[in-house]
Amino acid sequence: ITPNVSSEGPTGVPGTQKKKPTLPDPPRFDGNCRKFCTWHLEMRSKLQVDGTAIGSPADQFAYIYSCLDQTPQAMSAAYFEAGSNYGALNPWEFLKYLSNSYADPNIAQRALGRLEALR
């Protein structure tokens, strides 16, 4: 008996589809803007490494929403219900939406200011 190798995994090699997640689940994001950058990086890594284990893009979209605490869930509920732009259920667009809502747009400017102050 030969195994069914028709499914392609994340590397494009037949039969290498991940069945178990490798990374731990990110903590629930509580809406604290100072913690968003690290949460966002953890979530991106989780989707990149364990995306096939989580499931389809729609499953990944729902996974991101499940990793939000009550306040961020309430804030993004309309976006989640609509399924993002045009109902695409794209997890990367959902992360972009959350970045627009919670990321510090002046972080690069502040970092440059700190570097200048060190000199």
Coordinates of N, CA, C and O in Angstrom, one line a residue:
I1 N 0.9 -1.2 0.0 CA 0.0 0.0 0.0 C 0.9 1.2 0.0 O 1.8 1.4 0.8
T2 N 0.6 2.1 -0.9 CA 1.4 3.4 -1.0 C 0.5 4.5 -0.4 O -0.7 4.6 -0.6
P3 N 1.2 5.4 0.3 CA 0.4 6.5 0.9 C -0.1 7.5 -0.2 O 0.6 7.6 -1.2
N4 N -1.2 8.2 0.1 CA -1.7 9.2 -0.9 C -0.8 10.4 -0.7 O -0.8 11.1 0.3
V5 N -0.1 10.8 -1.8 CA 0.8 11.9 -1.8 C 0.3 13.0 -2.7 O 1.1 13.8 -3.2
S6 N -1.0 13.1 -2.9 CA -1.5 14.1 -3.8 C -1.6 15.5 -3.2 O -1.6 16.5 -3.9
S7 N -1.6 15.6 -1.9 CA -1.7 16.9 -1.3 C -0.3 17.5 -1.1 O 0.6 16.8 -0.7
E8 N -0.2 18.8 -1.4 CA 1.0 19.5 -1.3 C 1.0 20.3 0.0 O 0.0 20.9 0.4
G9 N 2.1 20.3 0.7 CA 2.3 21.0 1.9 C 2.8 22.4 1.7 O 2.9 22.9 0.6
P10 N 3.2 23.0 2.8 CA 3.6 24.4 2.7 C 4.9 24.6 1.9 O 5.2 25.7 1.4
T11 N 5.7 23.6 1.8 CA 6.9 23.7 1.0 C 6.7 23.3 -0.4 O 7.7 23.5 -1.2
G12 N 5.5 22.9 -0.8 CA 5.3 22.6 -2.2 C 5.6 21.1 -2.5 O 5.5 20.7 -3.6
V13 N 6.2 20.4 -1.5 CA 6.6 19.0 -1.7 C 5.4 18.2 -1.4 O 4.7 18.3 -0.3
P14 N 5.0 17.3 -2.3 CA 3.9 16.4 -2.1 C 4.0 15.6 -0.8 O 5.1 15.1 -0.4
G15 N 2.8 15.5 -0.1 CA 2.8 14.7 1.1 C 3.4 15.3 2.4 O 3.5 14.6 3.4
T16 N 3.7 16.6 2.4 CA 4.3 17.2 3.5 C 3.3 18.2 4.3 O 3.8 19.0 5.0
Q17 N 2.1 18.0 4.0 CA 1.1 18.9 4.7 C 1.1 18.6 6.2 O 1.1 17.5 6.6
K18 N 1.2 19.7 7.0 CA 1.3 19.6 8.4 C -0.1 19.3 9.0 O -1.1 19.8 8.6
K19 N 0.0 18.3 9.9 CA -1.3 17.9 10.6 C -1.3 18.5 12.0 O -2.4 18.7 12.6
K20 N -0.1 18.8 12.6 CA -0.1 19.3 14.0 C 0.6 20.6 14.0 O 1.6 20.8 13.3
P21 N 0.2 21.5 14.8 CA 0.8 22.8 15.0 C 2.2 22.7 15.6 O 2.4 21.8 16.5
T22 N 3.1 23.5 15.2 CA 4.5 23.5 15.8 C 4.7 24.5 16.9 O 5.2 24.3 17.9
L23 N 4.2 25.7 16.6 CA 4.3 26.8 17.6 C 3.1 26.8 18.6 O 2.0 26.4 18.3
P24 N 3.4 27.4 19.8 CA 2.3 27.5 20.7 C 1.3 28.6 20.3 O 1.7 29.5 19.5
D25 N 0.1 28.5 20.8 CA -0.9 29.6 20.4 C -0.5 30.9 21.0 O 0.0 30.9 22.2
P26 N -0.6 32.0 20.2 CA -0.3 33.3 20.8 C -1.3 33.6 21.9 O -2.4 33.1 21.9
P27 N -0.9 34.5 22.9 CA -1.9 34.9 23.9 C -3.0 35.7 23.3 O -2.9 36.2 22.2
R28 N -4.1 35.8 24.1 CA -5.2 36.6 23.6 C -4.8 38.1 23.7 O -4.2 38.5 24.7
F29 N -5.0 38.8 22.6 CA -4.7 40.2 22.6 C -5.8 41.0 23.3 O -7.0 40.9 23.0
D30 N -5.4 41.8 24.3 CA -6.3 42.5 25.2 C -6.7 43.9 24.8 O -7.4 44.6 25.5
G31 N -6.1 44.4 23.7 CA -6.4 45.7 23.2 C -5.3 46.7 23.7 O -5.4 47.9 23.3
N32 N -4.3 46.3 24.4 CA -3.3 47.2 24.8 C -2.4 47.5 23.6 O -1.7 46.6 23.2
C33 N -2.3 48.7 23.2 CA -1.5 49.1 22.0 C -0.1 48.8 22.1 O 0.6 48.5 21.2
R34 N 0.4 48.9 23.4 CA 1.9 48.6 23.6 C 2.2 47.2 23.4 O 3.4 46.9 23.0
K35 N 1.3 46.3 23.6 CA 1.5 44.9 23.4 C 1.2 44.4 22.0 O 1.4 43.2 21.6
F36 N 0.6 45.3 21.1 CA 0.1 44.8 19.8 C 1.3 44.3 18.9 O 1.1 43.3 18.3
C37 N 2.4 45.0 18.9 CA 3.5 44.7 18.0 C 4.0 43.2 18.2 O 4.1 42.5 17.3
T38 N 4.2 42.9 19.5 CA 4.6 41.5 19.8 C 3.6 40.5 19.5 O 3.8 39.4 18.9
W39 N 2.3 40.8 19.8 CA 1.2 39.9 19.5 C 1.1 39.7 18.0 O 0.9 38.6 17.5
H40 N 1.2 40.8 17.2 CA 1.1 40.8 15.8 C 2.2 39.9 15.2 O 1.9 39.1 14.3
L41 N 3.4 40.0 15.7 CA 4.5 39.2 15.2 C 4.3 37.7 15.5 O 4.6 36.8 14.7
E42 N 3.8 37.4 16.7 CA 3.5 36.0 17.1 C 2.4 35.5 16.2 O 2.5 34.3 15.8
M43 N 1.4 36.3 15.9 CA 0.3 35.8 15.1 C 0.7 35.5 13.7 O 0.4 34.5 13.0
R44 N 1.5 36.5 13.1 CA 2.0 36.3 11.7 C 2.9 35.0 11.7 O 2.8 34.2 10.7
S45 N 3.7 34.8 12.7 CA 4.6 33.6 12.7 C 3.7 32.3 12.8 O 4.0 31.3 12.1
K46 N 2.7 32.4 13.6 CA 1.8 31.2 13.8 C 1.1 30.9 12.4 O 1.0 29.7 12.1
L47 N 0.6 31.9 11.7 CA 0.0 31.6 10.5 C 0.9 31.1 9.4 O 0.6 30.3 8.6
Q48 N 2.2 31.7 9.4 CA 3.1 31.2 8.4 C 3.6 29.8 8.7 O 3.7 29.0 7.7
V49 N 3.9 29.5 9.9 CA 4.4 28.2 10.3 C 3.3 27.1 10.3 O 3.5 26.0 9.8
D50 N 2.2 27.4 11.0 CA 1.2 26.4 11.3 C -0.1 26.7 10.5 O -1.2 26.1 10.8
G51 N -0.1 27.5 9.5 CA -1.3 27.8 8.7 C -2.0 26.6 8.2 O -3.2 26.5 8.3
T52 N -1.3 25.6 7.6 CA -1.9 24.5 7.1 C -2.5 23.6 8.2 O -3.5 22.9 7.9
A53 N -1.9 23.6 9.4 CA -2.4 22.8 10.5 C -3.7 23.5 11.0 O -4.6 22.8 11.5
I54 N -3.8 24.8 10.9 CA -5.0 25.5 11.4 C -6.1 25.2 10.4 O -7.3 25.0 10.8
G55 N -5.8 25.3 9.1 CA -6.9 25.0 8.1 C -6.9 26.0 7.0 O -5.9 26.6 6.7
S56 N -8.1 26.1 6.4 CA -8.2 27.0 5.3 C -8.1 28.5 5.7 O -8.1 28.8 6.9
P57 N -8.0 29.4 4.7 CA -7.9 30.8 5.0 C -9.1 31.2 5.9 O -9.0 32.1 6.8
A58 N -10.3 30.7 5.7 CA -11.5 31.0 6.5 C -11.2 30.5 7.9 O -11.6 31.2 8.9
D59 N -10.6 29.4 8.1 CA -10.3 28.9 9.5 C -9.3 29.8 10.1 O -9.4 30.1 11.3
Q60 N -8.3 30.2 9.4 CA -7.3 31.1 9.9 C -7.9 32.5 10.3 O -7.5 33.0 11.3
F61 N -8.8 32.9 9.5 CA -9.5 34.2 9.8 C -10.2 34.1 11.1 O -10.1 35.0 11.9
A62 N -10.9 33.0 11.3 CA -11.7 32.8 12.6 C -10.7 32.6 13.7 O -11.0 33.0 14.9
Y63 N -9.6 31.9 13.5 CA -8.5 31.7 14.5 C -8.0 33.0 15.1 O -7.9 33.2 16.3
I64 N -7.8 34.0 14.2 CA -7.3 35.3 14.6 C -8.3 35.9 15.5 O -8.0 36.5 16.6
Y65 N -9.6 35.9 15.1 CA -10.7 36.5 15.9 C -10.8 35.8 17.3 O -11.0 36.5 18.3
S66 N -10.5 34.5 17.3 CA -10.6 33.8 18.6 C -9.5 34.2 19.5 O -9.6 33.9 20.7
C67 N -8.4 34.7 19.0 CA -7.2 35.1 19.8 C -7.3 36.6 20.3 O -6.4 37.1 20.8
L68 N -8.5 37.2 20.1 CA -8.7 38.5 20.6 C -9.6 38.5 21.8 O -10.5 37.7 21.9
D69 N -9.3 39.4 22.8 CA -10.1 39.5 24.0 C -11.4 40.2 23.7 O -11.6 40.6 22.5
Q70 N -12.2 40.4 24.7 CA -13.5 41.0 24.4 C -13.5 42.4 23.8 O -14.3 42.6 22.8
T71 N -12.7 43.3 24.3 CA -12.7 44.6 23.7 C -12.2 44.7 22.2 O -12.9 45.2 21.4
P72 N -11.1 44.0 21.9 CA -10.7 44.0 20.4 C -11.8 43.2 19.6 O -12.0 43.6 18.4
Q73 N -12.4 42.2 20.2 CA -13.4 41.5 19.4 C -14.6 42.4 19.1 O -15.1 42.4 18.0
A74 N -15.0 43.2 20.1 CA -16.1 44.1 19.9 C -15.8 45.1 18.9 O -16.6 45.5 18.0
M75 N -14.5 45.6 18.9 CA -14.1 46.6 18.0 C -14.0 46.1 16.5 O -14.3 46.8 15.6
S76 N -13.7 44.8 16.4 CA -13.6 44.3 15.0 C -14.7 43.3 14.6 O -14.6 42.7 13.6
A77 N -15.8 43.3 15.4 CA -16.9 42.4 15.1 C -17.6 42.7 13.8 O -17.9 41.8 13.0
A78 N -17.7 43.9 13.4 CA -18.4 44.3 12.1 C -17.5 43.8 11.0 O -18.0 43.2 10.0
Y79 N -16.2 44.0 11.1 CA -15.2 43.5 10.1 C -15.3 42.0 10.0 O -15.3 41.4 8.9
F80 N -15.3 41.3 11.1 CA -15.3 39.9 11.1 C -16.6 39.4 10.5 O -16.6 38.4 9.7
E81 N -17.7 40.0 10.9 CA -19.0 39.5 10.3 C -19.1 39.7 8.8 O -19.6 38.9 8.1
A82 N -18.6 40.8 8.3 CA -18.6 41.1 6.9 C -17.6 40.1 6.2 O -17.7 40.0 5.0
G83 N -16.7 39.5 6.9 CA -15.7 38.6 6.3 C -14.6 39.4 5.6 O -14.1 38.9 4.6
S84 N -14.3 40.5 6.1 CA -13.3 41.4 5.6 C -13.8 42.1 4.3 O -14.9 42.1 4.0
N85 N -12.8 42.6 3.5 CA -13.2 43.2 2.3 C -13.8 42.3 1.3 O -13.2 41.3 0.9
Y86 N -15.0 42.6 0.9 CA -15.7 41.8 -0.1 C -16.0 40.3 0.3 O -16.1 39.4 -0.5
G87 N -16.0 40.0 1.6 CA -16.3 38.7 2.1 C -15.2 37.7 1.8 O -15.5 36.5 1.7
A88 N -14.0 38.1 1.6 CA -12.9 37.2 1.2 C -12.4 36.3 2.3 O -11.7 35.3 2.0
L89 N -12.6 36.6 3.6 CA -12.1 35.8 4.7 C -10.6 35.6 4.6 O -10.1 34.6 4.9
N90 N -9.9 36.7 4.3 CA -8.4 36.6 4.1 C -7.8 37.0 5.5 O -7.9 38.1 6.0
P91 N -7.0 36.0 6.1 CA -6.4 36.3 7.4 C -5.4 37.4 7.4 O -5.3 38.1 8.3
W92 N -4.7 37.6 6.3 CA -3.7 38.6 6.2 C -4.3 40.0 6.1 O -3.8 40.9 6.6
E93 N -5.5 40.1 5.5 CA -6.2 41.4 5.4 C -6.7 41.7 6.8 O -6.8 42.8 7.2
F94 N -7.1 40.7 7.6 CA -7.6 40.9 8.9 C -6.5 41.4 9.8 O -6.7 42.3 10.6
L95 N -5.3 40.8 9.7 CA -4.1 41.3 10.4 C -3.8 42.8 10.0 O -3.5 43.6 10.9
K96 N -4.0 43.1 8.8 CA -3.7 44.5 8.3 C -4.7 45.4 8.9 O -4.4 46.5 9.4
Y97 N -6.0 45.0 9.0 CA -7.0 45.8 9.6 C -6.7 46.0 11.1 O -6.8 47.1 11.6
L98 N -6.3 45.0 11.8 CA -6.0 45.1 13.2 C -4.7 46.0 13.4 O -4.7 46.8 14.3
S99 N -3.8 45.9 12.5 CA -2.6 46.8 12.5 C -3.1 48.3 12.4 O -2.6 49.2 13.1
N100 N -4.0 48.5 11.4 CA -4.5 49.9 11.3 C -5.2 50.4 12.5 O -5.2 51.6 12.8
S101 N -5.8 49.5 13.3 CA -6.5 49.9 14.5 C -5.6 50.0 15.7 O -5.9 50.9 16.5
Y102 N -4.6 49.2 15.8 CA -3.9 49.1 17.1 C -2.4 49.5 17.0 O -1.8 49.8 18.0
A103 N -1.8 49.4 15.8 CA -0.3 49.6 15.7 C -0.1 51.1 15.9 O -0.9 52.0 15.5
D104 N 1.1 51.4 16.4 CA 1.5 52.8 16.6 C 2.1 53.3 15.3 O 3.1 52.9 14.9
P105 N 1.4 54.3 14.7 CA 1.9 54.8 13.4 C 3.2 55.6 13.5 O 3.9 55.8 12.5
N106 N 3.5 56.1 14.7 CA 4.7 56.9 14.9 C 5.9 56.2 15.5 O 6.8 56.8 16.0
I107 N 5.8 54.8 15.5 CA 6.9 54.1 16.2 C 8.3 54.3 15.5 O 9.3 54.4 16.2
A108 N 8.3 54.4 14.2 CA 9.6 54.6 13.5 C 10.1 56.0 13.8 O 11.3 56.1 14.1
Q109 N 9.3 57.0 13.8 CA 9.7 58.3 14.2 C 10.2 58.4 15.6 O 11.3 59.1 15.8
R110 N 9.6 57.7 16.5 CA 10.0 57.7 17.9 C 11.4 57.0 18.0 O 12.2 57.5 18.8
A111 N 11.6 55.9 17.3 CA 12.8 55.2 17.4 C 14.0 56.1 16.8 O 15.1 56.1 17.4
L112 N 13.7 56.8 15.7 CA 14.7 57.7 15.2 C 15.1 58.8 16.2 O 16.2 59.2 16.4
G113 N 14.0 59.3 16.9 CA 14.3 60.4 17.9 C 15.1 59.8 19.0 O 16.0 60.5 19.6
R114 N 14.9 58.6 19.4 CA 15.7 58.0 20.5 C 17.2 57.8 20.1 O 18.1 58.0 20.8
L115 N 17.3 57.4 18.8 CA 18.7 57.2 18.3 C 19.4 58.6 18.2 O 20.6 58.6 18.6
E116 N 18.7 59.6 17.8 CA 19.3 60.9 17.8 C 19.7 61.4 19.2 O 20.7 62.0 19.4
A117 N 18.9 61.1 20.2 CA 19.1 61.5 21.6 C 20.3 60.7 22.1 O 21.1 61.3 22.9
L118 N 20.6 59.5 21.7 CA 21.8 58.8 22.1 C 23.1 59.4 21.6 O 24.1 59.3 22.3
R119 N 23.0 60.0 20.5 CA 24.2 60.6 19.9 C 24.6 61.8 20.7 O 25.6 62.2 21.0

